PDB file of C-alpha atoms and ligand atoms in Angstrom:
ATOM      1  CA  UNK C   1     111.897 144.635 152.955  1.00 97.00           C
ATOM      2  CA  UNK C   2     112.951 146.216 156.446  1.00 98.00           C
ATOM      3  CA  UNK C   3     112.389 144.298 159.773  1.00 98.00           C
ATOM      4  CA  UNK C   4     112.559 145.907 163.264  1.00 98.00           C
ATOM      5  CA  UNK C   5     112.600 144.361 166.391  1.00 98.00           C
ATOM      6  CA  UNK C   6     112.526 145.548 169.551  1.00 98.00           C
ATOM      7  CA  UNK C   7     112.794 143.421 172.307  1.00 98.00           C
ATOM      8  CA  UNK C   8     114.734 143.214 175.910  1.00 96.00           C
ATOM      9  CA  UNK C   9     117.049 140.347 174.956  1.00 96.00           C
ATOM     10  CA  UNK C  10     118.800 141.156 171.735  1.00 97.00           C
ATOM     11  CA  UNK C  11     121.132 137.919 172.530  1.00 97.00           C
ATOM     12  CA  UNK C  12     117.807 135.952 171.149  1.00 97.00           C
ATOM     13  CA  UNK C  13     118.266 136.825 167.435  1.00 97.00           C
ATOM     14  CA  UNK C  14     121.963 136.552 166.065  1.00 95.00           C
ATOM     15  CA  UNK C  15     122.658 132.563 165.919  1.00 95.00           C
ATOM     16  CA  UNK C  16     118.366 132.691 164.358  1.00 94.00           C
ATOM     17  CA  UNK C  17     119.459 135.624 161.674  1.00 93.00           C
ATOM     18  CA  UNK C  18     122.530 133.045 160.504  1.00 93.00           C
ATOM     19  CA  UNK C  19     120.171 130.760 159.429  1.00 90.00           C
ATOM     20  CA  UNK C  20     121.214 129.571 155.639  1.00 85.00           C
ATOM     21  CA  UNK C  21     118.071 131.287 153.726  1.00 90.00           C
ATOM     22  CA  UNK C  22     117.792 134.476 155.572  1.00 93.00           C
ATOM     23  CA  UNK C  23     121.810 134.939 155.799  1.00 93.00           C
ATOM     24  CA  UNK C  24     121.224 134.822 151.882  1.00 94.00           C
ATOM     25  CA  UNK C  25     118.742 136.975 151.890  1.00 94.00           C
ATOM     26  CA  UNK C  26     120.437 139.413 153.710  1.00 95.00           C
ATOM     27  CA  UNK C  27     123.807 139.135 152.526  1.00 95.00           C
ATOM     28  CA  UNK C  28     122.161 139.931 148.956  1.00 95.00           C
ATOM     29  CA  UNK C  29     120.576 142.870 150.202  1.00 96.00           C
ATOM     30  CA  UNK C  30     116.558 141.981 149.737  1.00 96.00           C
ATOM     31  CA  UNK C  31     115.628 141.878 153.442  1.00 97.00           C
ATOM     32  CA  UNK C  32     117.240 144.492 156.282  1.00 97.00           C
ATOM     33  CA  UNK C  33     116.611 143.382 159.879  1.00 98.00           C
ATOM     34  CA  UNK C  34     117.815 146.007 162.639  1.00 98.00           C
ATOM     35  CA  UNK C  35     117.726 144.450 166.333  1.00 98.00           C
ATOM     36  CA  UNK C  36     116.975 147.411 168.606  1.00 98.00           C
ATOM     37  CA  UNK C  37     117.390 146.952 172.794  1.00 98.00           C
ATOM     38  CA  UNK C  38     114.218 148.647 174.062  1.00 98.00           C
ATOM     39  CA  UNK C  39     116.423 149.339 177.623  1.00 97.00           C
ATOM     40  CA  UNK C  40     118.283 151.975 175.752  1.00 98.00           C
ATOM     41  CA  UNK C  41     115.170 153.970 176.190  1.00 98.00           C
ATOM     42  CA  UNK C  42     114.754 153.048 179.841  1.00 97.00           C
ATOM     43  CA  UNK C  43     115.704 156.857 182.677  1.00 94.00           C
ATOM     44  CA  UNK C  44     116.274 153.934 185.275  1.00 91.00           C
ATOM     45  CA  UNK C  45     120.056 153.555 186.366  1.00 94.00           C
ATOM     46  CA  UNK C  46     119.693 149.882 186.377  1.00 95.00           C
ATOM     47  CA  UNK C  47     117.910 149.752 182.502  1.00 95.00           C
ATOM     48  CA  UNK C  48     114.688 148.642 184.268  1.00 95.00           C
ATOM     49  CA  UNK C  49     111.713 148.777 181.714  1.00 96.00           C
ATOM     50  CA  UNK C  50     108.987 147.005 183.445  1.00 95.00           C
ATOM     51  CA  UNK C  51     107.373 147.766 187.229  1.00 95.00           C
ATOM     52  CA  UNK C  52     104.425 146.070 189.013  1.00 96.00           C
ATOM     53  CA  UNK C  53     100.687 146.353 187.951  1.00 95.00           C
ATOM     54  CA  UNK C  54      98.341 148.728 189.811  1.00 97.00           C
ATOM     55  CA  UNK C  55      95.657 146.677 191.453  1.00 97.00           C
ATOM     56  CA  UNK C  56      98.210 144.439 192.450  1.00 96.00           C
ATOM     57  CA  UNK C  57      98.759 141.183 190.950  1.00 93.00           C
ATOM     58  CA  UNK C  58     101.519 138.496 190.319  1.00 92.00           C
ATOM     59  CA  UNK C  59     104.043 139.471 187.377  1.00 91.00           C
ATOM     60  CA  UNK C  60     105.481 142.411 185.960  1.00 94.00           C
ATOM     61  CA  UNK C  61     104.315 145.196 183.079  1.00 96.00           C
ATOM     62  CA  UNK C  62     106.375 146.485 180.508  1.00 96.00           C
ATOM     63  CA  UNK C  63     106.121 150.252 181.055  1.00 97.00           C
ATOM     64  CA  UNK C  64     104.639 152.785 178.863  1.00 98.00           C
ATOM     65  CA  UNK C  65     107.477 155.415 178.514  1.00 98.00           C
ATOM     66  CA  UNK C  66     110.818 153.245 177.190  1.00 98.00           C
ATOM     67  CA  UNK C  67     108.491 151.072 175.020  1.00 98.00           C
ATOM     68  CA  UNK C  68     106.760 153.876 173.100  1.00 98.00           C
ATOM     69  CA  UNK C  69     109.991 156.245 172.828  1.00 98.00           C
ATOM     70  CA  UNK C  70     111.839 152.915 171.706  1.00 98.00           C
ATOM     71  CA  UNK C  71     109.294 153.000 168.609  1.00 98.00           C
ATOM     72  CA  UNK C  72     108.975 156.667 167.977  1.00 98.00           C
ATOM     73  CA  UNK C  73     112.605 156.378 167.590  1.00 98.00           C
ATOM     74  CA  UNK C  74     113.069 153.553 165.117  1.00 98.00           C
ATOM     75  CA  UNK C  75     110.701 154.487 163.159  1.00 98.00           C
ATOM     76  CA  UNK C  76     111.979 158.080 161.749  1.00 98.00           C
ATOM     77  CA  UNK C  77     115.193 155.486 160.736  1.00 98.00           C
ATOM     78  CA  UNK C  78     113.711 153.848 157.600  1.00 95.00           C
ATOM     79  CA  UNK C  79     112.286 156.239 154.540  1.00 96.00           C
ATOM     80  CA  UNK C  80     108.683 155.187 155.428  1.00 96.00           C
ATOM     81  CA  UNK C  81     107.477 154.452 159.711  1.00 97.00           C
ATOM     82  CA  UNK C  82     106.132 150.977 159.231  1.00 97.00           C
ATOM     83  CA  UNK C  83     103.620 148.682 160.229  1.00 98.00           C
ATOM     84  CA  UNK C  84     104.043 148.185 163.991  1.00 98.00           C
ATOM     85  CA  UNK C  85     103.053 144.390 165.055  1.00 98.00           C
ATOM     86  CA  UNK C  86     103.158 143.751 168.774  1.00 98.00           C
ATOM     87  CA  UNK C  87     103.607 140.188 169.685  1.00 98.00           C
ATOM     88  CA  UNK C  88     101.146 139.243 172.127  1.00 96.00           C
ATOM     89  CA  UNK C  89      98.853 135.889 172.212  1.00 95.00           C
ATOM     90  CA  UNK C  90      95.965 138.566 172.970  1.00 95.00           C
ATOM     91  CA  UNK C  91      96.618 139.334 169.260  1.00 96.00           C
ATOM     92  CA  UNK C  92      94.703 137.951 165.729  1.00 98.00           C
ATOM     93  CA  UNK C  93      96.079 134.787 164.964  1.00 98.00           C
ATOM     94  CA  UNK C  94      98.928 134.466 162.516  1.00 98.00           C
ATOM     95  CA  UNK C  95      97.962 132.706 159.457  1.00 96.00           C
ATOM     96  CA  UNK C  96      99.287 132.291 155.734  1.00 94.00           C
ATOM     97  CA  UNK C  97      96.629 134.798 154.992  1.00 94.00           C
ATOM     98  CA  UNK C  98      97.641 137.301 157.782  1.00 97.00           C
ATOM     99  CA  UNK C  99     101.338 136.343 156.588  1.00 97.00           C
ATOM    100  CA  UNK C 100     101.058 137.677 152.936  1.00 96.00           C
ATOM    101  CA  UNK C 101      99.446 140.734 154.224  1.00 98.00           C
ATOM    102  CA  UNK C 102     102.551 141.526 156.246  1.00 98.00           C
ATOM    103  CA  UNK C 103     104.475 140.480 153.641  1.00 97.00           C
ATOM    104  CA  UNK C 104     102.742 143.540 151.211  1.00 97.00           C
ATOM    105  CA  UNK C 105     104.172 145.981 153.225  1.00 98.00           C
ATOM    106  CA  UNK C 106     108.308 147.446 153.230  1.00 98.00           C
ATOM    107  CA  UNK C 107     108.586 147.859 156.562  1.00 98.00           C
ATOM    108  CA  UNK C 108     107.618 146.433 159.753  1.00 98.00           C
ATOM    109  CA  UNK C 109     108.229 147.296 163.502  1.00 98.00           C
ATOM    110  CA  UNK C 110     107.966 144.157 165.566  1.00 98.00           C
ATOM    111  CA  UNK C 111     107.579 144.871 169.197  1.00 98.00           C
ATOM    112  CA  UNK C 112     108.085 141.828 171.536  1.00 98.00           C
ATOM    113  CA  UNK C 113     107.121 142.153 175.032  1.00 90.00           C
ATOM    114  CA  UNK C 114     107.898 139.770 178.242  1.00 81.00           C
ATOM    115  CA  UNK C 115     106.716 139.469 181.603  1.00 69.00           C
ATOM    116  CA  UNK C 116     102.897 139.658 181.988  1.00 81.00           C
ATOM    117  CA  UNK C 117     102.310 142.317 178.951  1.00 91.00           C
ATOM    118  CA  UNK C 118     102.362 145.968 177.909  1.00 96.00           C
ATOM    119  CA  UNK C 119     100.886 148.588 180.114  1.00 97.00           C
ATOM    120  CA  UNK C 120      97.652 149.342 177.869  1.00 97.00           C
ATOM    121  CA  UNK C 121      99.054 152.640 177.109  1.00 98.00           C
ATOM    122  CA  UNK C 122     101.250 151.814 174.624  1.00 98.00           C
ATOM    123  CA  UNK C 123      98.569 149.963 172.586  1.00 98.00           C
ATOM    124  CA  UNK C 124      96.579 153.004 173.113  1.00 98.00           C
ATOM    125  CA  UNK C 125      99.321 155.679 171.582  1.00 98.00           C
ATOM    126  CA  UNK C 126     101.220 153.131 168.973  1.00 98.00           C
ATOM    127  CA  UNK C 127      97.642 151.193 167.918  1.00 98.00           C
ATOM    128  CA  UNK C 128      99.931 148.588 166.779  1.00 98.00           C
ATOM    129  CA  UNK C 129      98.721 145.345 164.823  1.00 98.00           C
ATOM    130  CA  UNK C 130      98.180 142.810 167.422  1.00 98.00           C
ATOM    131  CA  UNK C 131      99.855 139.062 166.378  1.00 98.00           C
ATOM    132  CA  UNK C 132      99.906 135.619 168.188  1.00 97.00           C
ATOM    133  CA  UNK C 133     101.272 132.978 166.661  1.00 97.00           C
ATOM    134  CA  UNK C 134      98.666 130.368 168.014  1.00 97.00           C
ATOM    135  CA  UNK C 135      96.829 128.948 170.895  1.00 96.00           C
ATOM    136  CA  UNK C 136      99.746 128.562 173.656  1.00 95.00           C
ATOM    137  CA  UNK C 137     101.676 130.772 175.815  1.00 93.00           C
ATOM    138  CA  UNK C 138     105.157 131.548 175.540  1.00 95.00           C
ATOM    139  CA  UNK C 139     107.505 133.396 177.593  1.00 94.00           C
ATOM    140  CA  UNK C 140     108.123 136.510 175.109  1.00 95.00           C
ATOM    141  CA  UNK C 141     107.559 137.489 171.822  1.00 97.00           C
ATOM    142  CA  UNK C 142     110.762 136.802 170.665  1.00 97.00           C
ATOM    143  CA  UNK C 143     110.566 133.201 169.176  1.00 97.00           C
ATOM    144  CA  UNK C 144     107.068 134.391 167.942  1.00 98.00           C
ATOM    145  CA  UNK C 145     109.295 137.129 166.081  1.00 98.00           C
ATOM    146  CA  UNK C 146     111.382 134.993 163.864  1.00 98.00           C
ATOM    147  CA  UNK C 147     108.384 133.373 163.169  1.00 97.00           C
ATOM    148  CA  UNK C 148     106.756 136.266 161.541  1.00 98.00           C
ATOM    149  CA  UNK C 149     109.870 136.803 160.235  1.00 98.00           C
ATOM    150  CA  UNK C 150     110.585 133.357 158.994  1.00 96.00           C
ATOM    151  CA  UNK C 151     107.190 133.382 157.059  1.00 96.00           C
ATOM    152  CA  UNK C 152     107.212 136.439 155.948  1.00 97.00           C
ATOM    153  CA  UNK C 153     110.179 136.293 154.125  1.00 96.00           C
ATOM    154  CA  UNK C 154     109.813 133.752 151.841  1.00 93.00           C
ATOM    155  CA  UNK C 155     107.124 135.806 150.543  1.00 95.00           C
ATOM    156  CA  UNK C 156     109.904 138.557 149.462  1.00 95.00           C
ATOM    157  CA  UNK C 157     110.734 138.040 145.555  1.00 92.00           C
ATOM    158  CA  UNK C 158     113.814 136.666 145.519  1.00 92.00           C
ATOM    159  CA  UNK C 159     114.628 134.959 148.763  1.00 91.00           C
ATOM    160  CA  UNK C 160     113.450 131.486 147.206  1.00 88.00           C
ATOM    161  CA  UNK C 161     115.437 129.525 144.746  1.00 76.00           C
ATOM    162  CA  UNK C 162     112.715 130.043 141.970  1.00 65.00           C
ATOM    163  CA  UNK C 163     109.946 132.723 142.697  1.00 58.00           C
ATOM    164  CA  UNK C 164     106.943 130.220 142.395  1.00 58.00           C
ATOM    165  CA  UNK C 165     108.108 127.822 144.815  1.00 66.00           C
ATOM    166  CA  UNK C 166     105.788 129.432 147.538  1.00 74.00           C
ATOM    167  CA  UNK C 167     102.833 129.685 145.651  1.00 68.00           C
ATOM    168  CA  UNK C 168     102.246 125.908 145.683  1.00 69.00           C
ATOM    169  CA  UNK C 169     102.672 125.945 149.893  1.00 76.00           C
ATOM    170  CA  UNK C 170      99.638 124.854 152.063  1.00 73.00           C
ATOM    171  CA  UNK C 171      97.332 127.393 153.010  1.00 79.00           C
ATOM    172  CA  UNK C 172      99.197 130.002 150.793  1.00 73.00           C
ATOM    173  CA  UNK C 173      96.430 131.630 148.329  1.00 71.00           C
ATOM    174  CA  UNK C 174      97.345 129.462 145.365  1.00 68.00           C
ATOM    175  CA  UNK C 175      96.862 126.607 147.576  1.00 75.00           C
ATOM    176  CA  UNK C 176      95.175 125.713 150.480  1.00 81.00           C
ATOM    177  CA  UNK C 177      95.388 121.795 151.288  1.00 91.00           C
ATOM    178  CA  UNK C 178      98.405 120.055 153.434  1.00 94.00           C
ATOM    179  CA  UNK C 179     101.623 119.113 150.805  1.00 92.00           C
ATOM    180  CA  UNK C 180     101.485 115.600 149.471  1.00 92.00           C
ATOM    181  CA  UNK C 181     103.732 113.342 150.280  1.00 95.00           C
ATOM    182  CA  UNK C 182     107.212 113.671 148.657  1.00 95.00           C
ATOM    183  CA  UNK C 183     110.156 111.013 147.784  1.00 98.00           C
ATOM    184  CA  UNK C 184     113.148 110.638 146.741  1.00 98.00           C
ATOM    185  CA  UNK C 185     116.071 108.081 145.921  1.00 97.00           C
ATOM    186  CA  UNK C 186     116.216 105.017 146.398  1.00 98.00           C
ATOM    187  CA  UNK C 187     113.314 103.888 144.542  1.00 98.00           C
ATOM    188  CA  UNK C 188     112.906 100.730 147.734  1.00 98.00           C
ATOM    189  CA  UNK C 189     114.602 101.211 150.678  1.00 98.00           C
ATOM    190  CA  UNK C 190     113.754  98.156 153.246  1.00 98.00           C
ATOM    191  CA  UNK C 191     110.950  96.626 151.172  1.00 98.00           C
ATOM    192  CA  UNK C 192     109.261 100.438 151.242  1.00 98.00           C
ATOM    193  CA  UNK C 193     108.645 101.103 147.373  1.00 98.00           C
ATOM    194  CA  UNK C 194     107.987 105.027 146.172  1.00 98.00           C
ATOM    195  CA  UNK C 195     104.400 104.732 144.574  1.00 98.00           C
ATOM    196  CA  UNK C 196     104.762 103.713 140.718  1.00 98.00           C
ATOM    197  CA  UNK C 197     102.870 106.723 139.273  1.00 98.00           C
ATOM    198  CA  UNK C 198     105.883 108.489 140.685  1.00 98.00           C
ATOM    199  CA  UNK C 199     107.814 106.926 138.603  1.00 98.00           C
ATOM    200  CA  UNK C 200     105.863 106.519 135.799  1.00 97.00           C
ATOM    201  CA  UNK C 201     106.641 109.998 133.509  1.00 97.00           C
ATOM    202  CA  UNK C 202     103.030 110.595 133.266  1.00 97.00           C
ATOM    203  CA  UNK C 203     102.776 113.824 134.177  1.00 97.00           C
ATOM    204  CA  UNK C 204      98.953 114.008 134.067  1.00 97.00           C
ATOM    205  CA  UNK C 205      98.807 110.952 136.406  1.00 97.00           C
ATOM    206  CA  UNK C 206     101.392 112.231 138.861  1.00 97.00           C
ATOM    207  CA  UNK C 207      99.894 115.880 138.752  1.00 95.00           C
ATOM    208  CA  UNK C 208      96.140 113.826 139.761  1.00 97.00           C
ATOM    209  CA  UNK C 209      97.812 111.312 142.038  1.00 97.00           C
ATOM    210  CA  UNK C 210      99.377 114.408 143.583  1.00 95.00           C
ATOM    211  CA  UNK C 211      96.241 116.433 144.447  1.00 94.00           C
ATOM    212  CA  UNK C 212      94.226 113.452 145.438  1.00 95.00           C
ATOM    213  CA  UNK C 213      96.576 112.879 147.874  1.00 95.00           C
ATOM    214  CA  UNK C 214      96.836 116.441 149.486  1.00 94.00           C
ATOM    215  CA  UNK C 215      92.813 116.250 149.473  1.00 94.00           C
ATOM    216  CA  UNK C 216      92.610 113.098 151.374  1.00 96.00           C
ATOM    217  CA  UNK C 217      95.226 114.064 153.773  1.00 96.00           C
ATOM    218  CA  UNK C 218      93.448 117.255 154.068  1.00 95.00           C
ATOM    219  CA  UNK C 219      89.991 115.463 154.472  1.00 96.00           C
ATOM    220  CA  UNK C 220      91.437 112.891 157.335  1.00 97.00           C
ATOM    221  CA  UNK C 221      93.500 115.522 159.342  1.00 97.00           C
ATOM    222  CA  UNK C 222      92.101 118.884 158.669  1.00 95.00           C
ATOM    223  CA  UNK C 223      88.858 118.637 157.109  1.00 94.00           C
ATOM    224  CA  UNK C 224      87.862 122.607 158.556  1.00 92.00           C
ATOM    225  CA  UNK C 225      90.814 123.730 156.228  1.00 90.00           C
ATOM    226  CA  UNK C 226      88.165 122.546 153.212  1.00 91.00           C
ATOM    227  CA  UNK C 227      85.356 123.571 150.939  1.00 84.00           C
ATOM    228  CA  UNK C 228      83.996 122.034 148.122  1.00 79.00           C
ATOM    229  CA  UNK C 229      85.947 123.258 145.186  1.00 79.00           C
ATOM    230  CA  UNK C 230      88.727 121.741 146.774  1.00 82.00           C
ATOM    231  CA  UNK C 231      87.287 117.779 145.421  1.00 83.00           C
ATOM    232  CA  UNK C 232      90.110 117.031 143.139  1.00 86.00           C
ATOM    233  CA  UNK C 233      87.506 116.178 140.714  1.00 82.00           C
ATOM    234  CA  UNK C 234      85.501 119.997 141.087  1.00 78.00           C
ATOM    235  CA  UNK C 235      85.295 121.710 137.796  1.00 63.00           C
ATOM    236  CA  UNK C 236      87.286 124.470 137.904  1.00 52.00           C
ATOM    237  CA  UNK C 237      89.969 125.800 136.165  1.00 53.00           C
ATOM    238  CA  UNK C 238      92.177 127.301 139.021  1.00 48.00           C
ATOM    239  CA  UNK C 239      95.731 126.859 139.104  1.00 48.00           C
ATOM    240  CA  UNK C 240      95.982 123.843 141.604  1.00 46.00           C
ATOM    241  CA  UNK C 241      94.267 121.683 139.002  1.00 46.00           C
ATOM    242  CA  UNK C 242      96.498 122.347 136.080  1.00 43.00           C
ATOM    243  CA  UNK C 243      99.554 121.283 137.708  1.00 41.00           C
TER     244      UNK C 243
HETATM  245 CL1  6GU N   1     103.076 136.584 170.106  1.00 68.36          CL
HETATM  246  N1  6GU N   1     103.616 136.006 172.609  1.00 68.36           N
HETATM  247  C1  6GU N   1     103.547 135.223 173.689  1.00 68.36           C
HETATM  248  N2  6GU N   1     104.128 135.606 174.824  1.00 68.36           N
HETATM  249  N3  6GU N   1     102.915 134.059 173.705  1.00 68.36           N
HETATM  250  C2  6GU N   1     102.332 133.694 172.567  1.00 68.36           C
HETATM  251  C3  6GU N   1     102.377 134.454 171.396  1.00 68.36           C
HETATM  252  C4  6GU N   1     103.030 135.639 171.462  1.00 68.36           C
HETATM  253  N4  6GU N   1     101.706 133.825 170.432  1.00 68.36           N
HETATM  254  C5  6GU N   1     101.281 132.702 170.994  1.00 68.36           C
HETATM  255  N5  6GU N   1     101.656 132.623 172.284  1.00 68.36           N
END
């Protein structure tokens, strides 16, 4: 899978791109991520890309010209143009579900803007895909970048150690409810025992004890995340019961 991303501070992404997974994942060839300085594309002499708003107004706007010749550029670089995402908290909001759709496609453009946004013109030519990443403003798309990135990626076969161990996440499709809690050695650290099923070799207990917990930790901290064949006890046959 190819990544793109344009943005006015390049300097953001190197030291995130090391990271141990996605260094993998890129050293073994099954994700491509090309950083791309949208100033390159600015006429100014001093690489300016953004001016002040008509109306008037506090802040700054990205400009229409260097930010839509910046795409139209990248895009003929790949064998196929690519999904173009703009980061912008005006956009949907990112979610597991919105995260394996982006995942489905081999190339994306991600477009990460500062200041106080895009002149409307470039969502106007580029209709890009509109992303936030949640409820909170930050000062550029950048971070919110590596996220889509970051989630995104473990979708691509391969990046993981063994290919299911994403299907089991909370709020992927094969699994909706918050992770249980895990543990590991020692078996009593302080007086603080791991629970005994854990250590019991039943498998059918620990697989129950399991989802009862992720459905009561669901229920207490994010009951709007359930519906009723979630009950650990609902009769149905889906995956999340048989493990
Ligand atoms: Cl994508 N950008 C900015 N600037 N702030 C955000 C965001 C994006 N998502 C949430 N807040």
């Amino acid at each position: 899978m190819r990544f793109d991303i344009l943005t006015l501070f390049p300097g953001m992404f190197p030291g995130y791109l090391g990271q141990s997974l996605l260094d993998k994942a890129l050293r073994r060839g099954l994700v491509e991520i090309h950083i791309h300085d949208i100033r390159r594309w600015s006429k100014d002499k001093h690489w300016k890309v953004d001016d002040r708003p008509f109306g008037g107004g506090p802040g700054m706007v990205m400009r229409v010209e260097p930010v839509v010749e910046s795409v139209e550029a990248v895009q003929p670089q790949g064998d196929r143009p690519g999904r173009v995402v703009l980061l912008t908290p005006q956009g949907r909001r990112l979610t597991q579900r919105v995260v394996e759709e982006l995942a489905a496609e081999p190339r994306l453009i991600l477009l990460c803007g500062r200041y106080e946004g895009f002149d409307q013109r470039v969502i106007d030519i580029l209709q890009p895909d509109e992303v936030s990443i949640g409820d909170y403003v930050l000062n550029g798309g950048e971070v919110a970048a590596m996220v889509v990135v970051d989630a995104v990626i473990r979708l691509v076969p391969g990046v993981l150690g063994h290919d299911d161990s994403n299907v089991d996440d909370s709020f992927s499709t094969g699994n909706r409810l918050l992770e249980c809690a895990q543990y590991t050695r020692p078996r009593e650290f302080r007086g603080w025992r791991v629970p005994e099923v854990l250590l019991s070799g039943n498998h059918g207990d620990i697989a129950r004890w399991r989802q009862q917990q992720s459905y009561e930790k669901t229920k207490q901290r994010r009951a709007d995340l359930l519906d009723e064949s979630d009950r650990p006890d609902a009769d149905d046959t889906s995956r999340k019961d048989e493990t």
